[in-house]
PDB file of C-alpha atoms in Angstrom:
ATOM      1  CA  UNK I   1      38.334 -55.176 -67.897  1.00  0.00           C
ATOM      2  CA  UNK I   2      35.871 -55.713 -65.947  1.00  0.00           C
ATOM      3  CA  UNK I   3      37.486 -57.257 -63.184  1.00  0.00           C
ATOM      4  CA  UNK I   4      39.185 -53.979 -62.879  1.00  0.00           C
ATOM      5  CA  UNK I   5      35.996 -51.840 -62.652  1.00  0.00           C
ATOM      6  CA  UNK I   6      34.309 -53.701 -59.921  1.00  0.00           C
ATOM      7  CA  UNK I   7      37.450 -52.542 -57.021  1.00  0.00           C
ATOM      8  CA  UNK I   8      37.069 -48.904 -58.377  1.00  0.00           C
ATOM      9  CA  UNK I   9      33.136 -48.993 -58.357  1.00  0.00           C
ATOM     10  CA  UNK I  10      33.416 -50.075 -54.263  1.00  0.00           C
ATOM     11  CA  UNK I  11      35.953 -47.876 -53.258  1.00  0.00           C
ATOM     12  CA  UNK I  12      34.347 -44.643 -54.630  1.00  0.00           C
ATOM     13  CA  UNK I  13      31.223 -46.151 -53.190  1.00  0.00           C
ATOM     14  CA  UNK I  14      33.035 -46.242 -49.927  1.00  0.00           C
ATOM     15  CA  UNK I  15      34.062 -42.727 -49.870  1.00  0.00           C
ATOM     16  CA  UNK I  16      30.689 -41.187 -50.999  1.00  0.00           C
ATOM     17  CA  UNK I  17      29.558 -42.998 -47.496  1.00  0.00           C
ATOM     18  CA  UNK I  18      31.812 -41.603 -45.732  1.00  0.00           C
ATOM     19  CA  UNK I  19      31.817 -38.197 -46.387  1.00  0.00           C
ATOM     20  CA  UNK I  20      27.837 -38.762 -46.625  1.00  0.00           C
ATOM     21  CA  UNK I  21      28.314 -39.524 -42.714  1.00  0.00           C
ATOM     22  CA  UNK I  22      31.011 -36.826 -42.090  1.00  0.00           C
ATOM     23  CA  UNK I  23      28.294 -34.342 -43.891  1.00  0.00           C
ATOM     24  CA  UNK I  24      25.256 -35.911 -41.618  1.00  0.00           C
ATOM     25  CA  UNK I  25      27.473 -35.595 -38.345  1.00  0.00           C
ATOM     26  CA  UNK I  26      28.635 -31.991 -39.093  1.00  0.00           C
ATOM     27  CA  UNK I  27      24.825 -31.054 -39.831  1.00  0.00           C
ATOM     28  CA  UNK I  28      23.602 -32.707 -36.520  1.00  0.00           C
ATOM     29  CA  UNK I  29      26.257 -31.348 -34.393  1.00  0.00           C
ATOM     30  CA  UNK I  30      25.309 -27.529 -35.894  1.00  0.00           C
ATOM     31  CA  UNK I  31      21.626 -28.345 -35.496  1.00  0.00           C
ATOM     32  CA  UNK I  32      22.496 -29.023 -31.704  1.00  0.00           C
ATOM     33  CA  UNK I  33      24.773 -26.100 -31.635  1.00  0.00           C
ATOM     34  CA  UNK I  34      21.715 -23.327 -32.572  1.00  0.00           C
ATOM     35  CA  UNK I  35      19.483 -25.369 -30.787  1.00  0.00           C
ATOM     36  CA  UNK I  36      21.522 -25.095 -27.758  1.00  0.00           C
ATOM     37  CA  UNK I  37      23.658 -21.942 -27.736  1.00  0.00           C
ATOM     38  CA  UNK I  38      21.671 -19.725 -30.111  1.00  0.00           C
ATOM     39  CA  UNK I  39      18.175 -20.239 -28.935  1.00  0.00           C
ATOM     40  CA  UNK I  40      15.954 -17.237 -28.571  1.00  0.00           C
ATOM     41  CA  UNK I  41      15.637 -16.179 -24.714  1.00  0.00           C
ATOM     42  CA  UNK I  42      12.100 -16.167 -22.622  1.00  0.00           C
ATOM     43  CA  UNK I  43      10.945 -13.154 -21.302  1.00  0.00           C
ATOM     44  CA  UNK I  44      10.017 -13.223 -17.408  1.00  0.00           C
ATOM     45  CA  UNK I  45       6.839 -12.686 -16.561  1.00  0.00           C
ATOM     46  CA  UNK I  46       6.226  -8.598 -15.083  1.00  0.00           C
ATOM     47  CA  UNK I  47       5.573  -8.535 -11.703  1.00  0.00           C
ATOM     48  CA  UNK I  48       1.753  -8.765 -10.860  1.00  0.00           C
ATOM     49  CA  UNK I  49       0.284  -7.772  -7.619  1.00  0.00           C
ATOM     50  CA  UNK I  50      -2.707 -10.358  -7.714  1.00  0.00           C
ATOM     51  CA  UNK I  51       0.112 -12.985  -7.856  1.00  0.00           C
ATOM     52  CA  UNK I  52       2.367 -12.005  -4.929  1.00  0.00           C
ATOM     53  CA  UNK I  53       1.440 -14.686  -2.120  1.00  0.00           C
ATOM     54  CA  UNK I  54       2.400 -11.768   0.445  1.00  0.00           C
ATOM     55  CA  UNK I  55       0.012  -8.899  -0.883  1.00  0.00           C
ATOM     56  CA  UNK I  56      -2.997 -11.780  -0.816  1.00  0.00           C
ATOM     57  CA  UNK I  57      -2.322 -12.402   2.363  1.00  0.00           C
ATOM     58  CA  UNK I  58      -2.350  -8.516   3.853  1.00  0.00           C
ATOM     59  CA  UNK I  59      -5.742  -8.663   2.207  1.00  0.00           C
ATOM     60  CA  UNK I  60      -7.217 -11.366   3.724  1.00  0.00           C
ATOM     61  CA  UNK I  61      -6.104 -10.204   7.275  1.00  0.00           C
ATOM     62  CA  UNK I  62      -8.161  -6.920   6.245  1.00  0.00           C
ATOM     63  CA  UNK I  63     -10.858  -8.918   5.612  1.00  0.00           C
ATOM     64  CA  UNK I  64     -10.602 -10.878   8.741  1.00  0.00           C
ATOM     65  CA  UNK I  65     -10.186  -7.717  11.445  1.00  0.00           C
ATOM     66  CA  UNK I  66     -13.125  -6.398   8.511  1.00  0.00           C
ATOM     67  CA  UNK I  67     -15.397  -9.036   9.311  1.00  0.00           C
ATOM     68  CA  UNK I  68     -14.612 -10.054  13.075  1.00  0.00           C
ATOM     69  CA  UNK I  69     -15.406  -5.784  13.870  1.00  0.00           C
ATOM     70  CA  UNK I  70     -18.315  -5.923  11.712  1.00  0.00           C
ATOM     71  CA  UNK I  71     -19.824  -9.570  13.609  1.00  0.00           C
ATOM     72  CA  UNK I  72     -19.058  -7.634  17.084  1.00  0.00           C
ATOM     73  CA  UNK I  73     -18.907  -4.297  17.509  1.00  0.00           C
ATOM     74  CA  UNK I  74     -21.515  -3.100  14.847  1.00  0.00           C
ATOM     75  CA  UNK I  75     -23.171  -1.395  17.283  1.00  0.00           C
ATOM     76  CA  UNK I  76     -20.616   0.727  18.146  1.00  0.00           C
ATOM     77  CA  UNK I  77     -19.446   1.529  15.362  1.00  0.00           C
ATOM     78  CA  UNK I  78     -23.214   3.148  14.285  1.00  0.00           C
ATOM     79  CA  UNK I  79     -22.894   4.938  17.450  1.00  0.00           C
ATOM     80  CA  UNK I  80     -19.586   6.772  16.960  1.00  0.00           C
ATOM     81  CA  UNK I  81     -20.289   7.758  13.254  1.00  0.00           C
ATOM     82  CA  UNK I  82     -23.622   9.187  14.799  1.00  0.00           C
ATOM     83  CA  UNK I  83     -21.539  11.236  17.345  1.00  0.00           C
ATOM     84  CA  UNK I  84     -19.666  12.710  14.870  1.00  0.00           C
ATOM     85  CA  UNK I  85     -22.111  14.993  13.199  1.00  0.00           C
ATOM     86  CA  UNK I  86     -23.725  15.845  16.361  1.00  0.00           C
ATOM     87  CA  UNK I  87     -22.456  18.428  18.961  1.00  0.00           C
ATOM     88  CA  UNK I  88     -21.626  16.446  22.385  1.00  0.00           C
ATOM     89  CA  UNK I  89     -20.500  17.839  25.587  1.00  0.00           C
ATOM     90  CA  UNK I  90     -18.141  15.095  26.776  1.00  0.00           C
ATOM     91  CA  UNK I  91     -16.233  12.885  24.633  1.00  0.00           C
ATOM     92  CA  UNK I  92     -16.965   8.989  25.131  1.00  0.00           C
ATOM     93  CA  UNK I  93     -14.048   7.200  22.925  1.00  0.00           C
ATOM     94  CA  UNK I  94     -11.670   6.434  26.167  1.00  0.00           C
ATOM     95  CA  UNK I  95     -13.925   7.557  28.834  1.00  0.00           C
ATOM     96  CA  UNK I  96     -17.844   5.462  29.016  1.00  0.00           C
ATOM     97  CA  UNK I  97     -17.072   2.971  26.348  1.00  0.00           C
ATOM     98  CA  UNK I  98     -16.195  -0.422  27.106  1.00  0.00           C
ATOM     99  CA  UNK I  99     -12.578  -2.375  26.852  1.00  0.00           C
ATOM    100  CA  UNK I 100     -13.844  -4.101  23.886  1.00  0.00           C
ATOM    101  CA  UNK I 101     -15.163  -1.202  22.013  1.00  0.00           C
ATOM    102  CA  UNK I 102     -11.813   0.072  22.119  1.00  0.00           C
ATOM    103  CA  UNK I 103     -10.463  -2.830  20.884  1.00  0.00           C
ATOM    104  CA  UNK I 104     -12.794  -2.553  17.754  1.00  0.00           C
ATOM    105  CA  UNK I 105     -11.845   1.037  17.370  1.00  0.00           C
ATOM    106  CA  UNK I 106      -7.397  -0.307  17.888  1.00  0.00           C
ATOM    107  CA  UNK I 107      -8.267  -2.878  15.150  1.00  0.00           C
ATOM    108  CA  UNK I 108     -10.191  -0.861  12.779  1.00  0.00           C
ATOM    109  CA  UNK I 109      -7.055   2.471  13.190  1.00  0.00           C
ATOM    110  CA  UNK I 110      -4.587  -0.952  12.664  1.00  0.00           C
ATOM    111  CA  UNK I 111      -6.636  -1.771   9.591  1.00  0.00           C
ATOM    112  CA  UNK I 112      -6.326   1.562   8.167  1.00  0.00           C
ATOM    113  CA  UNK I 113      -2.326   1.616   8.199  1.00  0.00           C
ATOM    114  CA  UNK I 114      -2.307  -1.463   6.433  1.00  0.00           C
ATOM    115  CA  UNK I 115      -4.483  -0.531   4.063  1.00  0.00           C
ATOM    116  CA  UNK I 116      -2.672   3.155   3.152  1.00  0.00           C
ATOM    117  CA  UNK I 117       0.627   1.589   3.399  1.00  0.00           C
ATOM    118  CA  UNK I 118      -0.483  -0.354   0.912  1.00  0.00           C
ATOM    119  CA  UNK I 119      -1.539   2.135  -1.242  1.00  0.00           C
ATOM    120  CA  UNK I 120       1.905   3.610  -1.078  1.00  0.00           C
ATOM    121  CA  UNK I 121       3.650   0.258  -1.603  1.00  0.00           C
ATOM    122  CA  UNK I 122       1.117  -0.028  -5.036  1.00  0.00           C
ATOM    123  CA  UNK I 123       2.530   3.566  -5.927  1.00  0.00           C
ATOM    124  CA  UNK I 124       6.200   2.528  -5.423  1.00  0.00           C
ATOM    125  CA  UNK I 125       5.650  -0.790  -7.234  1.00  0.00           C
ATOM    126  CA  UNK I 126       4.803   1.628 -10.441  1.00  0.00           C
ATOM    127  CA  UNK I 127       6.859   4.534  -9.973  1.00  0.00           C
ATOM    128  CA  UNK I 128      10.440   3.028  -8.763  1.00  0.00           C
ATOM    129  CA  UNK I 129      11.406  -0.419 -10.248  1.00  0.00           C
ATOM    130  CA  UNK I 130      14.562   0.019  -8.730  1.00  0.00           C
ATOM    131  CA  UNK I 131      13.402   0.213  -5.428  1.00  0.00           C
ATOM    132  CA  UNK I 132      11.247  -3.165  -5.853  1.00  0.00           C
ATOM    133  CA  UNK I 133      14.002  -5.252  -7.944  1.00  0.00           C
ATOM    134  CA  UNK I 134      16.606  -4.789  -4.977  1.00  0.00           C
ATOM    135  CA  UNK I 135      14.274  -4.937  -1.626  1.00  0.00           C
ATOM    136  CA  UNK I 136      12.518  -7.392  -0.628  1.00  0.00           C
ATOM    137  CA  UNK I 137       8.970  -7.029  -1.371  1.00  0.00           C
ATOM    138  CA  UNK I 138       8.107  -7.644   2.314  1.00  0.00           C
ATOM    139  CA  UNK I 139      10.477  -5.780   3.946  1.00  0.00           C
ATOM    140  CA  UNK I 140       8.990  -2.714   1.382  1.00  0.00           C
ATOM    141  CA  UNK I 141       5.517  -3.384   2.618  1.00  0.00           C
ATOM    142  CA  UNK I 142       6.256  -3.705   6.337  1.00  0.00           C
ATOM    143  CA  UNK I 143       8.548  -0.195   6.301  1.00  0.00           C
ATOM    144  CA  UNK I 144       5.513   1.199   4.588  1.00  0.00           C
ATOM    145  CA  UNK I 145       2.565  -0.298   6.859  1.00  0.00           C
ATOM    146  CA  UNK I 146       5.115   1.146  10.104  1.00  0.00           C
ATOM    147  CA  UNK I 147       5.344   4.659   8.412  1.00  0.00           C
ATOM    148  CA  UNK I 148       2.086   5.411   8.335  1.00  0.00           C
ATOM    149  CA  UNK I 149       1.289   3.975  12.337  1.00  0.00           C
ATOM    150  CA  UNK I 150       4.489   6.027  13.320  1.00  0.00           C
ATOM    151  CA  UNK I 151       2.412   8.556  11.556  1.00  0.00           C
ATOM    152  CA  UNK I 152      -0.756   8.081  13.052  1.00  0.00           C
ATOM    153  CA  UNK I 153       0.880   7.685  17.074  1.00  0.00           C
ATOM    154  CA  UNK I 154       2.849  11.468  16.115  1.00  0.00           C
ATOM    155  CA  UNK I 155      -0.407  12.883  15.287  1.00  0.00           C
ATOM    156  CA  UNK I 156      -2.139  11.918  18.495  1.00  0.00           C
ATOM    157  CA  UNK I 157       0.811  12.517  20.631  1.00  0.00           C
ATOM    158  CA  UNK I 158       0.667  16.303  18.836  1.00  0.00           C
ATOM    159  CA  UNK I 159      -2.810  16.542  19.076  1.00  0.00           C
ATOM    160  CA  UNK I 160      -2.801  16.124  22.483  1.00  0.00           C
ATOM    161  CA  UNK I 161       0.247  18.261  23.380  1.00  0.00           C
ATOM    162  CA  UNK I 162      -1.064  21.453  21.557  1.00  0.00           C
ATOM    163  CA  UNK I 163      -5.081  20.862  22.463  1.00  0.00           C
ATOM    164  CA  UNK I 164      -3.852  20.593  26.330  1.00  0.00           C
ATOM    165  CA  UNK I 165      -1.819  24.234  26.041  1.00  0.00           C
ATOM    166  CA  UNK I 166      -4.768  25.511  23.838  1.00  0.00           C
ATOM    167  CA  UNK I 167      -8.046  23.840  24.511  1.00  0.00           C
ATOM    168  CA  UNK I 168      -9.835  21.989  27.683  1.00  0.00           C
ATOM    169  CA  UNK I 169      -9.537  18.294  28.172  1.00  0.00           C
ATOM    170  CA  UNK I 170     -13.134  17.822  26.961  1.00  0.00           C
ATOM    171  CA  UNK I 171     -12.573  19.462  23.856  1.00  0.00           C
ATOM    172  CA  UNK I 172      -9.717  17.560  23.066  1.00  0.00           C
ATOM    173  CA  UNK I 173     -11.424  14.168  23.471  1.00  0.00           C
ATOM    174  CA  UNK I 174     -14.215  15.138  20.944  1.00  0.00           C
ATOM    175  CA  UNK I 175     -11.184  15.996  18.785  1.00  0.00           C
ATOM    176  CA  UNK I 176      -9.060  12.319  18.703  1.00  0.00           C
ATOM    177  CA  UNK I 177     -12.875  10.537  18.859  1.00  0.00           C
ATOM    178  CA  UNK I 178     -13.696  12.753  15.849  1.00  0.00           C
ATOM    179  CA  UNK I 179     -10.194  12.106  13.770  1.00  0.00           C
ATOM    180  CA  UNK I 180      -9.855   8.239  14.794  1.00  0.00           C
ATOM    181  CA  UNK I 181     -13.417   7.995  13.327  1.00  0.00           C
ATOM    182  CA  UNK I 182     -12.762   9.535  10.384  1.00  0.00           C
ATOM    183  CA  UNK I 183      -9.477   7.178  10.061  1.00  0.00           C
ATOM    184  CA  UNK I 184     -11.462   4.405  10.578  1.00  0.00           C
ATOM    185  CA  UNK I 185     -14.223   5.746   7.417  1.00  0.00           C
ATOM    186  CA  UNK I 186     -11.064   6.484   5.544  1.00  0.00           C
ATOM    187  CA  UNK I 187      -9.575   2.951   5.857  1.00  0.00           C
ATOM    188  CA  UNK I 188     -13.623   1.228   4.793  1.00  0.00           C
ATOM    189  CA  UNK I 189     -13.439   3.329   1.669  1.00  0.00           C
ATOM    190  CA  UNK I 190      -9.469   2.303   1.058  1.00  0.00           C
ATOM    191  CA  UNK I 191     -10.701  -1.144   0.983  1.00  0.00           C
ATOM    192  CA  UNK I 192     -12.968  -1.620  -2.172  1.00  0.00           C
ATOM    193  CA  UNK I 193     -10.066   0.956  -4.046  1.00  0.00           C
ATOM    194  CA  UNK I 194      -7.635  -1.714  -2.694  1.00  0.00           C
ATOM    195  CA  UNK I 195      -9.150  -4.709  -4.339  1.00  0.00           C
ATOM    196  CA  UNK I 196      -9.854  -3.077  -7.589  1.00  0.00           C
ATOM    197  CA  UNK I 197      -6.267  -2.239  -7.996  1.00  0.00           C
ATOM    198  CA  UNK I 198      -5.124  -5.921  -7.150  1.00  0.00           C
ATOM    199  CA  UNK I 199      -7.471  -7.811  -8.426  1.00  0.00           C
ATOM    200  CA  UNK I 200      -9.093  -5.625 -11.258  1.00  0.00           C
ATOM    201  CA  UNK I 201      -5.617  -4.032 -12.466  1.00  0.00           C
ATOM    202  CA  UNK I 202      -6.963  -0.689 -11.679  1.00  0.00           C
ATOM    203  CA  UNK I 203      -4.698   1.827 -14.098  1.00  0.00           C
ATOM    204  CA  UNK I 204      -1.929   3.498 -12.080  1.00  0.00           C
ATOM    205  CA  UNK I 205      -3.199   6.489 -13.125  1.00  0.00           C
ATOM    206  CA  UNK I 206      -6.010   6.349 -12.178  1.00  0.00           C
ATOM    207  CA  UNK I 207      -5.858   4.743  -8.386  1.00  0.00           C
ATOM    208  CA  UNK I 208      -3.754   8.008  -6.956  1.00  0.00           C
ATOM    209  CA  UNK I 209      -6.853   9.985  -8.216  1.00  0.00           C
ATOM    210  CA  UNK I 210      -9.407   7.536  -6.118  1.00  0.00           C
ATOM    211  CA  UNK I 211      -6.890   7.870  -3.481  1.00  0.00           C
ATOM    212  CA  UNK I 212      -6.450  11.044  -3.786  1.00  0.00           C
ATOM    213  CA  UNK I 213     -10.385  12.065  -3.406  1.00  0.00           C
ATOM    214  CA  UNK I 214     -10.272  10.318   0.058  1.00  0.00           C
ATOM    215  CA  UNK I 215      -7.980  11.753   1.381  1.00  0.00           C
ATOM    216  CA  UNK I 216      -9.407  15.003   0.533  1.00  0.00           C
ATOM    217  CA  UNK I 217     -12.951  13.855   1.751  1.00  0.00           C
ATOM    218  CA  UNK I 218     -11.246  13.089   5.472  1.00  0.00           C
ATOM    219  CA  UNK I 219      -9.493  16.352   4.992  1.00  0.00           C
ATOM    220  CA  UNK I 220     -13.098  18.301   4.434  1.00  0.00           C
ATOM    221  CA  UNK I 221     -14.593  16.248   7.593  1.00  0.00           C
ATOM    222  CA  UNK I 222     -11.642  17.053   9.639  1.00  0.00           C
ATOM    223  CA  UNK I 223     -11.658  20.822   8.569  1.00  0.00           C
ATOM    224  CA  UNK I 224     -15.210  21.026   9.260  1.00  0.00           C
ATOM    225  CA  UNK I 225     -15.136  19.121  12.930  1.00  0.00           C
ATOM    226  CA  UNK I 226     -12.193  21.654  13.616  1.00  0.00           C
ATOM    227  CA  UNK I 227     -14.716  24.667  13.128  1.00  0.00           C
ATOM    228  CA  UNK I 228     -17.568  22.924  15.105  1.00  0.00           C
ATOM    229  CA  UNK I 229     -15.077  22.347  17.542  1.00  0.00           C
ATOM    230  CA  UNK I 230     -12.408  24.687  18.659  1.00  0.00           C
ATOM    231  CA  UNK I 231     -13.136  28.171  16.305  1.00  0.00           C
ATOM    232  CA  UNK I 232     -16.893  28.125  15.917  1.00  0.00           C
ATOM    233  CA  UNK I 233     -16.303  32.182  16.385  1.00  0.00           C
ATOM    234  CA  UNK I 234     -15.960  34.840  13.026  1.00  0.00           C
ATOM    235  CA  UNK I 235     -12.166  36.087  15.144  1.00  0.00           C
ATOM    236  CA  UNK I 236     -10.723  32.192  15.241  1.00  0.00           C
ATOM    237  CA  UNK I 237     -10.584  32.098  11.577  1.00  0.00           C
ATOM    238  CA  UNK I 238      -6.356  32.784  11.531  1.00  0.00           C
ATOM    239  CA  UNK I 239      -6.189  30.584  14.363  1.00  0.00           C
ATOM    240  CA  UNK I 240      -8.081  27.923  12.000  1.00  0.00           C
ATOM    241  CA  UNK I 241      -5.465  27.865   9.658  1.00  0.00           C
ATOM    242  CA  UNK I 242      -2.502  27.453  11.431  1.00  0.00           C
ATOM    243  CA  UNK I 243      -3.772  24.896  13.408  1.00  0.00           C
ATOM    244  CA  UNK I 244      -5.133  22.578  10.567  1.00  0.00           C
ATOM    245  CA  UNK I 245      -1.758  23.981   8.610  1.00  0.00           C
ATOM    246  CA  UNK I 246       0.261  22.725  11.021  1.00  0.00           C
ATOM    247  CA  UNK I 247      -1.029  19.565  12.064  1.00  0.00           C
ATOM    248  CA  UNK I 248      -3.207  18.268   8.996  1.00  0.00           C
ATOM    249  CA  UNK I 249      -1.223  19.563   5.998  1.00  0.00           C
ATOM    250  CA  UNK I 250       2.414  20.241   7.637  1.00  0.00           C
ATOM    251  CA  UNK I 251       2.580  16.283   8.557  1.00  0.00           C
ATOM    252  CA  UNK I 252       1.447  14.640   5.378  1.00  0.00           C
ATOM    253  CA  UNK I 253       4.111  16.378   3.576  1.00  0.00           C
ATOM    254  CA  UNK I 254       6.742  15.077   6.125  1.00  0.00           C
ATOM    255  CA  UNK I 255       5.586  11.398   5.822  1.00  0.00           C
ATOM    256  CA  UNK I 256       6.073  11.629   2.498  1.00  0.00           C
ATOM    257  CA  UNK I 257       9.339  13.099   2.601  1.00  0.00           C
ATOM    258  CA  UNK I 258       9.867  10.314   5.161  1.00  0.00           C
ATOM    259  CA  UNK I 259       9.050   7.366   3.065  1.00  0.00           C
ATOM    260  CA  UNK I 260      10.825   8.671   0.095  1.00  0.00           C
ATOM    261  CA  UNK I 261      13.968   8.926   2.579  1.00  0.00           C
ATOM    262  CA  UNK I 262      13.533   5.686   3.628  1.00  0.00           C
ATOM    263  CA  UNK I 263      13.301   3.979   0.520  1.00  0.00           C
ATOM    264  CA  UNK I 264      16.315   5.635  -0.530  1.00  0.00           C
ATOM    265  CA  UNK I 265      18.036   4.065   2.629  1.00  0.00           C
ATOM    266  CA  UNK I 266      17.032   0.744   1.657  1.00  0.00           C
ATOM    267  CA  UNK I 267      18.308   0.912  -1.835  1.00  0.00           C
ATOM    268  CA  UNK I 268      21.518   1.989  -0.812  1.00  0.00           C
ATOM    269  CA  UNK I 269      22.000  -0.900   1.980  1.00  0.00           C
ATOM    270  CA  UNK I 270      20.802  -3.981  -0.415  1.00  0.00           C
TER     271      UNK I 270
END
C-alpha cells in the first residue's frame, strides 16, 4: 500500500510547484505591467522666469550698459537731469555735448526698450499661455524689445515733424532733450521693478500697478515740460491738449494695439 502512495504523494507535489510557478510568473508579469503601463504621470515643472537662461541674460546686459554709463558718463548724466527742471535758451543734447555723451544718452534710450519690452513680455507670459507655448520665447522677447524702439524712433520722427510746422528749432531741441531724459529716468526706475518680478516673483497683479505708476510719473513730467515749454500762456491751453493727446496718449494706445496684432500674427504662423 504504501508503495502505491509514495508515486501519488510526488506527482501532486509536482503539480502544486508548478502552478505555484505559473501563479508567481503571472503575479510578476502584472506587477511589471502597472509598474510600467499604469504608472501615475509627472507633472512638468510651470514655466519660471528666474529660470529661463534667455531672460538672465537680457538682465545682465542691463546691468552691463547700467554700469559701463554709470563708470563714464556720470557726469553727464547729473547735468541733463539738472537741465530739465531749469528753463534754458538753447538745447545742448545734439548740439555742445560731446560724441560720447551721446553715446551714453543711445545706450541708456537702448536700455529703456529692453527693459519695457520686457515688461510687456512678463505681461504676456501671464495673460496668454497660448502665445508663449507656441513661440519661441526669444523670438517673443525680441518682437517685443523692437516694438517699443520702433516706438520710440516714430515718436521722435513726429516730434520733430509737428514742432518744425509749429514751434522754432530751439524749442524743439529742449523738447527731445527733455523726453529722451525722462526715457532714460523711466528705464532706471523699470530696473529695480524688473528684478523684483524675476527674481522676487513679484504678483502679476501687482507689477502692472508699479508699472503702471511710471508710466504715469513720465506722463506728469512730460505734461508739465510741455507747459514750460511750448503753452506757458492762459490761451494755449486747447492747443495743450491736442498736442499731448495726439502724440503722448494717441501713440501708446497704438503700440498696444500693435503688439497685440503682432502676437496674434505669430500664433497664427507657428
Amino acid at each position: 500500500m504504501s508503495e502505491n502512495c509514495h508515486p501519488g504523494i510526488e506527482y501532486l507535489l509536482q503539480l502544486y510547484a508548478e502552478e505555484q510557478s505559473r501563479v508567481d510568473t503571472a503575479l510578476t508579469q502584472k506587477v511589471h505591467h502597472v509598474t510600467v503601463q499604469e504608472g501615475m504621470k509627472g507633472e512638468p515643472i510651470p514655466y519660471q522666469l528666474r529660470s529661463d537662461w534667455m531672460v538672465t541674460s537680457v538682465l545682465l546686459l542691463c546691468f552691463i550698459l547700467v554700469s559701463y554709463v554709470l563708470a563714464h558718463g556720470k557726469k553727464h548724466l547729473e547735468q541733463q537731469f539738472k537741465n530739465f527742471s531749469l528753463s534754458k535758451e538753447r538745447a545742448s543734447l545734439f548740439d555742445d555735448t560731446t560724441a560720447s555723451d551721446v553715446r551714453y544718452t543711445l545706450v541708456l534710450i537702448f536700455q529703456t526698450c529692453i527693459l519695457a519690452g520686457f515688461c510687456v513680455y512678463d505681461y504676456f507670459s501671464d495673460h496668454d499661455l497660448l502665445l508663449f507655448r507656441v513661440v519661441p520665447h526669444y523670438l517673443l522677447l525680441s518682437t517685443f524689445i523692437g516694438c517699443v524702439v520702433i516706438f520710440l524712433l516714430f515718436k521722435w520722427l513726429a516730434y520733430n515733424f509737428v514742432n518744425w510746422i509749429f514751434f522754432n528749432k530751439t524749442k524743439n531741441m529742449i523738447w527731445i532733450e527733455s523726453y529722451f531724459n525722462v526715457i532714460i529716468g523711466a528705464g532706471f526706475l523699470l530696473f529695480p521693478i524688473v528684478l523684483l518680478i524675476v527674481y522676487f516673483d513679484l504678483s502679476p497683479q501687482l507689477a502692472p500697478y508699479f508699472i503702471g505708476f511710471v508710466i504715469i510719473i513720465a506722463k506728469i513730467l512730460l505734461f508739465y515740460k510741455c507747459i514750460h515749454n511750448f503753452f506757458n500762456r492762459i490761451y494755449g491751453v486747447l492747443h495743450l491738449i491736442l498736442y499731448f493727446c495726439a502724440l503722448e496718449i494717441l501713440p501708446d494706445l497704438i503700440l498696444w494695439r500693435g503688439i497685440v496684432i503682432a502676437n496674434n500674427i505669430l500664433v497664427l504662423n507657428f
